XYZ file of C-alpha atoms in Angstrom:
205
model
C 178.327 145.767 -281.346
C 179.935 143.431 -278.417
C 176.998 144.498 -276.085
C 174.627 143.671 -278.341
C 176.042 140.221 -279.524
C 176.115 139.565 -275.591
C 172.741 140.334 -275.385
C 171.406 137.687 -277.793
C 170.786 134.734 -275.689
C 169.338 137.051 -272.638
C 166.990 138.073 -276.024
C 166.081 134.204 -276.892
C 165.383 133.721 -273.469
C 163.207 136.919 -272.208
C 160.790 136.690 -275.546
C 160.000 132.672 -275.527
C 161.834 129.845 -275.735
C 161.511 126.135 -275.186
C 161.858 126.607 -271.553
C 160.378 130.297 -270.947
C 157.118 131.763 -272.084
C 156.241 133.667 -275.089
C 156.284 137.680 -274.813
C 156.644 139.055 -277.597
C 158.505 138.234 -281.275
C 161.928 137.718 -282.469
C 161.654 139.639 -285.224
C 159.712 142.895 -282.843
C 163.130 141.961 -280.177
C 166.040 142.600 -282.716
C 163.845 145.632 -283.892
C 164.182 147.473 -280.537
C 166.433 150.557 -280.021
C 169.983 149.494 -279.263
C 170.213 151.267 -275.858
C 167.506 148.921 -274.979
C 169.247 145.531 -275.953
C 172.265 146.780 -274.757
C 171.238 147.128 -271.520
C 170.666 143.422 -271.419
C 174.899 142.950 -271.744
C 174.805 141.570 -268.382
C 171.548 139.924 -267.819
C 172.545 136.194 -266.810
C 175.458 137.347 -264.781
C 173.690 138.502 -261.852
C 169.762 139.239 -261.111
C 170.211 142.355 -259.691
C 167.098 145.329 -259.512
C 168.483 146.839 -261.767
C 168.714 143.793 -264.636
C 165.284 142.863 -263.656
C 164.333 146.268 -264.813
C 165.905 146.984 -267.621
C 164.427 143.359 -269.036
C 161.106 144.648 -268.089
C 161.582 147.781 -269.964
C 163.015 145.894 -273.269
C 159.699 143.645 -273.049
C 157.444 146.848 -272.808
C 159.651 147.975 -276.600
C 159.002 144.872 -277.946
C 155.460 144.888 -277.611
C 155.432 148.453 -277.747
C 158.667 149.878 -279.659
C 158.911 153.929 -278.496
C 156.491 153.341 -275.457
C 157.053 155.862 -272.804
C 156.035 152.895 -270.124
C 158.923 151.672 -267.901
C 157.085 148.988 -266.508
C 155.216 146.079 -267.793
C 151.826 147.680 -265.458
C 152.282 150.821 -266.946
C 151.776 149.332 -270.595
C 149.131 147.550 -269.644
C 146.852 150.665 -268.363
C 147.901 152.302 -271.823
C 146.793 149.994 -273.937
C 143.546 149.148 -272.142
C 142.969 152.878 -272.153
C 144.091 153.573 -275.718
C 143.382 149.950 -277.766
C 140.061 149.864 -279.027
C 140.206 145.970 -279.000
C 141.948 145.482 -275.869
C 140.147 143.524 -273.463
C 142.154 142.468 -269.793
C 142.822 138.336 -270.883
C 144.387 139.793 -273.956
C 146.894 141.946 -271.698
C 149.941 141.508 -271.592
C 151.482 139.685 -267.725
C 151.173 142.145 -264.820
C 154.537 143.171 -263.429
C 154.224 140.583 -261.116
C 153.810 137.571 -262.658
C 156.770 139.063 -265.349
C 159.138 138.740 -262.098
C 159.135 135.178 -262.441
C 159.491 134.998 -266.091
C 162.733 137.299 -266.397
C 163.835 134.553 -263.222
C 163.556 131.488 -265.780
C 164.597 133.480 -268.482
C 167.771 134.576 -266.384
C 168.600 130.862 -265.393
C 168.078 129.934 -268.881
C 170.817 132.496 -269.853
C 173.002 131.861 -267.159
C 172.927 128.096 -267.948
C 173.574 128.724 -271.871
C 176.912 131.209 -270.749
C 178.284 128.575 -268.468
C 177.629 125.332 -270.217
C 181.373 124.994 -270.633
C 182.292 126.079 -267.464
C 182.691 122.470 -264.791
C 183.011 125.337 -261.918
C 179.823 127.301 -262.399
C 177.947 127.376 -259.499
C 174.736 125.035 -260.278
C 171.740 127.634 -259.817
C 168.232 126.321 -257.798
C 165.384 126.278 -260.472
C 162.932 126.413 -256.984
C 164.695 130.554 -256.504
C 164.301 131.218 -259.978
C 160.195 130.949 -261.092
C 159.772 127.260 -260.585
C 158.060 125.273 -258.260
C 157.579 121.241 -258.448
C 154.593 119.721 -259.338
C 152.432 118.170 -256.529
C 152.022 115.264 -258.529
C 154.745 114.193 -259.790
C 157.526 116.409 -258.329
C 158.762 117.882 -261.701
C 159.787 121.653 -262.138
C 156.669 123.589 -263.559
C 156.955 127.210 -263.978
C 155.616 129.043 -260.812
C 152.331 130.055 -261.075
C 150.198 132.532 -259.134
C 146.522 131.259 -258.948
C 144.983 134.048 -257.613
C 143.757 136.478 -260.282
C 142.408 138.889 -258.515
C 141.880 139.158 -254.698
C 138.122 137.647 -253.323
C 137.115 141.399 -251.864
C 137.818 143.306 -255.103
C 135.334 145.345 -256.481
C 134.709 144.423 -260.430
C 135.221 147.791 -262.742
C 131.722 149.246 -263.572
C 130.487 149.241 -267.569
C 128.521 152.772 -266.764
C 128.992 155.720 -268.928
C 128.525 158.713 -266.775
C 127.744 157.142 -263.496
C 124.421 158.721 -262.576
C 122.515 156.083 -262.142
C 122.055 154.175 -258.723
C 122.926 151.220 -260.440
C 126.635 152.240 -260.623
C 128.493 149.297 -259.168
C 131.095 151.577 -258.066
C 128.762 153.859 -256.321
C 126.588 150.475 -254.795
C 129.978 149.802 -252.821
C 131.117 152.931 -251.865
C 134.137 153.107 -254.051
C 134.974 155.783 -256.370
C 135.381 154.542 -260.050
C 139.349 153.792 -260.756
C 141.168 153.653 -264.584
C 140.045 150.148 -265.608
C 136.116 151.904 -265.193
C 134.441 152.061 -268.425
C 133.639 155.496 -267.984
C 137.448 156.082 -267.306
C 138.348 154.551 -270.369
C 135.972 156.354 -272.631
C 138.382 159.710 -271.420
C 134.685 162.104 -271.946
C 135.227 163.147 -268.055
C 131.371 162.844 -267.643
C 131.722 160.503 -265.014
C 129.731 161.537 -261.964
C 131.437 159.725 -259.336
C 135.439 159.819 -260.589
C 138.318 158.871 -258.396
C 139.654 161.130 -256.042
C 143.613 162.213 -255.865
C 145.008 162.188 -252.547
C 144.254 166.413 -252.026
C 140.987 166.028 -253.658
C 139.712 163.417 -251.047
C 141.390 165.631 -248.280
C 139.543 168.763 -249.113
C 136.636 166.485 -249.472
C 136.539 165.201 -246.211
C 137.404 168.054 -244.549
C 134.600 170.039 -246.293
């Protein structure tokens, strides 16, 4: 299939290369359903919303192939939820910090289809996931230090929630999915979150 054969280097590039980062295997790529790899015909040409997406969604099938998740978030709340040996540094990137990976991966690409062409329009590495390095003003792939932000409440390890002790219910919060208690899917947790006309009939009872 031409669409597929146009696909391949966007497919080098988006599961690890010598200039992108690993996500996934070659083997699990090619393995994806073809509606998936063919949407990736025109990744290099142009990173558009809509190219971005449809690369996130082919690296959700190759780590997942028939996953219902459309985005690389999505995955990861399923398989904390649903792998028993999942723990969060073993997750997969956040959606976030995949933006900047499909960027290298699409100036990769881009460079690879033009490499004959003397009129291609020379793209900034600095717009496309890199950043230089403070020390020695190299290209390094952009990097987002902050995990997490300083005022975020850490995920509780209670069962049930009854207790006091509850780290959720020590702050005021409601527990949220990444909650042990949410994770064990008994729905014995005493102090659950809320849905938006749950907390409104709360409040106004």
């Amino acid at each position: 299939d031409e669409n597929i054969s146009k696909a391949l280097p966007a497919i080098h590039f988006l599961t690890g290369s010598d200039v992108t980062s690993k996500v996934g295997t070659k083997p699990a790529a090619l393995k994806v359903k073809p509606e998936y790899i063919q949407g990736l015909a025109t990744f290099g040409e142009n990173l558009s919303d809509e190219n971005c997406s449809k690369a996130e969604v082919f690296l959700v099938q190759v780590l997942k192939s028939g996953s219902k998740c459309m985005t690389m978030n999505k995955f990861r709340n399923w398989m904390y939820h649903h792998s028993k040996s999942a723990q969060i540094s073993s997750l997969p990137p956040t959606s976030h910090l995949l933006t900047d990976h499909i960027k290298r991966a699409h100036l990769a690409t881009y460079q690879v289809q033009h490499v004959l062409d003397e009129e291609a329009v020379t793209l900034d590495p600095l717009q496309y996931g890199y950043m230089k390095d403070p020390t020695n003003d190299s290209l390094i792939p952009k990097q987002d230090i902050r995990i997490w932000p300083e005022d975020l409440i850490k995920q509780c390890t209670c069962k049930t929630c009854s207790q006091a002790s509850c780290g959720c219910k020590q702050s005021g919060q409601h527990c949220i999915s990444f909650c042990k208690c949410t994770s064990l899917q008994t729905n014995k947790c005493k102090n659950p979150f809320l849905k938006e006309s749950e907390l409104l009939e709360a409040m106004l009872n």
